[in-house]
Every structure is written in C-alpha cells, then in structure tokens.
C-alpha cells in the first residue's frame, strides 16, 4: 500500500518480475539493428514524425533518463508553465530526438550496448515491493507505484518500440510468449483504472481472454467503490462480460496503434456490451485523453 495515498496496491493484481527479460529483449533489438541497412534507418514508423532512427534515439533517451534520474538522482528539466505530464514528455522527447539526429546508427547501437547492462544493474538493485519514485498514471494515478509496476512499464516501453521498428522494416520477431505475455500482463494492470467511472454493481466482473501461448485470462471485479484485478481469473460469479481479443490486437490497442473502435471490430464480446466498450478504451501509455473515447 502507498502510505501517502492509502491506495491498496493489491487492486493492481499480483506482482510480476520482468527484470530477467531486459537482456533478452535488448539482444533481440541489437540483433535487429545490426541487420538494418541505411535505408531501413530512414523508414517512417507509426510514431508521428519519427523514422526508425528517431525511435532508436528515443530508446537511448529512456536509458539515459533512468540512469541519470533513478540511479544518480539527477533532476530532469522542469515543467513549463501550465504544462501537463503528457505535454512535458512529448516536448522533452522531441528535444532529445532532434538533437540526436546527428548521431550515426553505429554510435546509437554502441551506446545501447554499453548502457543496457548498466540499466540492468539498476533494475536488479530495486526492491520490487518498495514504492517507486514515479507513478504509473495509466494504472495508479496520483500515487507512487510499486517498483515492480514501474519496472514492468519500462519493459513494455522497450518491447513496444522494438515492435514499431520491426513493423517499419517488415522484420517480425520478439513476439514469443516469454517476451510478449509480460507485456500483456502489464498492460492489463490498467483495466481497473479504465473501468473506474463505469457504473456497476458489487461483484460485477469483466474478464479479458487472450488466446494463444502468450495469452491468458484477466478479470477485474467491482469491490465496493473500486475495481480490482484478480489473477488467476476467479470471480465469485460468472463474468458480467467476457472480451476476447488477440494478443496483437491488445498490445496495439493499449498503445493506440489501433483505436478502441477498431479493437471492438476485432474483439468477440459475450455479455454486457456497454461494459465491454469501456474496457476497450484501455490505455497503457502516458497520453492526452482520447478525443473520442466512446466506441
């Protein structure tokens, strides 16, 4: 529990430890980057205005920020007047990307190779059950998240950007269940927060089913005035609604690679349609609110 806000972290489901996955995810990324030709580095990605080179720079930026702020206690740049967190992040990301366009692919790859093990050491030194220095606004806003959730969020950041690069250069990979399942598991920690404003009776349950070796079952249950994630999925009564969707659909939805409306077209829903549509607005990145969250 966060002593500052009184939030019960148990609502987020059982802890997960992704720290052993960082070296494996990075190895897949470095193998990919060393196989790219100069034209590949200039291919556009789903990130607006960013090509492959820019996304790799952003991954480097993540390494540098975590080591500087988390390990070394170095303060980052201040917020601008009236600047929201999403706008602050967008601005500082763009500043770093623009300044780093002078760096060669070889330099970027070598920096990731050097800094990655240092970041692994930082993660290894954290107490997973202790409060992190940051919140995870899409799952536990207004409270310091537990380290395990903050670390898992960073793992998803790295994995998703690698997939965006793979999409851009048409090189599938890094989607085995050992690497993908923890991404889905982390993203679904956002489900209780996603459902927070939906009126429902005590005991109402939303079950998300993801078929395939990387998938599983997750259930959010209405308990008093809040929703809580229960894994394994064992609600006291049959689920109010079951939402079944593919692993590829889920991770793209949670990062807004596809819209909630498109996700609904791809999903199979059994039960309360309104509750399902709310669940399909799930968002697991720092972003301004969806302009049209209803689907």
Coordinates of C-alpha atoms in Angstrom, one line a residue, residues 1 5-8 11 191-204 220-230:
X1 CA 0.0 0.0 0.0
X5 CA -2.4 8.0 -0.6
X6 CA -3.7 4.9 1.1
X7 CA -4.1 3.1 -2.3
X8 CA -4.1 -0.7 -1.9
X11 CA -6.0 -3.8 -6.7
X191 CA -8.1 -2.4 -16.5
X192 CA -9.3 -1.3 -13.0
X193 CA -8.5 2.3 -13.7
X194 CA -10.1 2.1 -17.2
X195 CA -13.4 0.9 -15.6
X196 CA -13.3 3.3 -12.7
X197 CA -16.2 5.5 -13.9
X198 CA -18.4 2.8 -15.3
X199 CA -21.5 2.2 -13.1
X200 CA -21.6 -1.4 -12.0
X201 CA -23.0 -3.4 -9.1
X202 CA -20.7 -5.0 -6.5
X203 CA -19.4 -8.3 -7.8
X204 CA -19.6 -7.3 -11.5
X220 CA -11.5 -7.1 -13.0
X221 CA -14.1 -7.3 -10.2
X222 CA -16.1 -4.5 -8.7
X223 CA -15.4 -4.3 -5.0
X224 CA -17.1 -1.6 -3.1
X225 CA -16.2 1.8 -4.8
X226 CA -13.4 0.5 -7.0
X227 CA -12.4 -2.3 -9.4
X228 CA -9.6 -4.7 -8.6
X229 CA -7.7 -7.1 -10.9
X230 CA -7.8 -10.7 -9.9

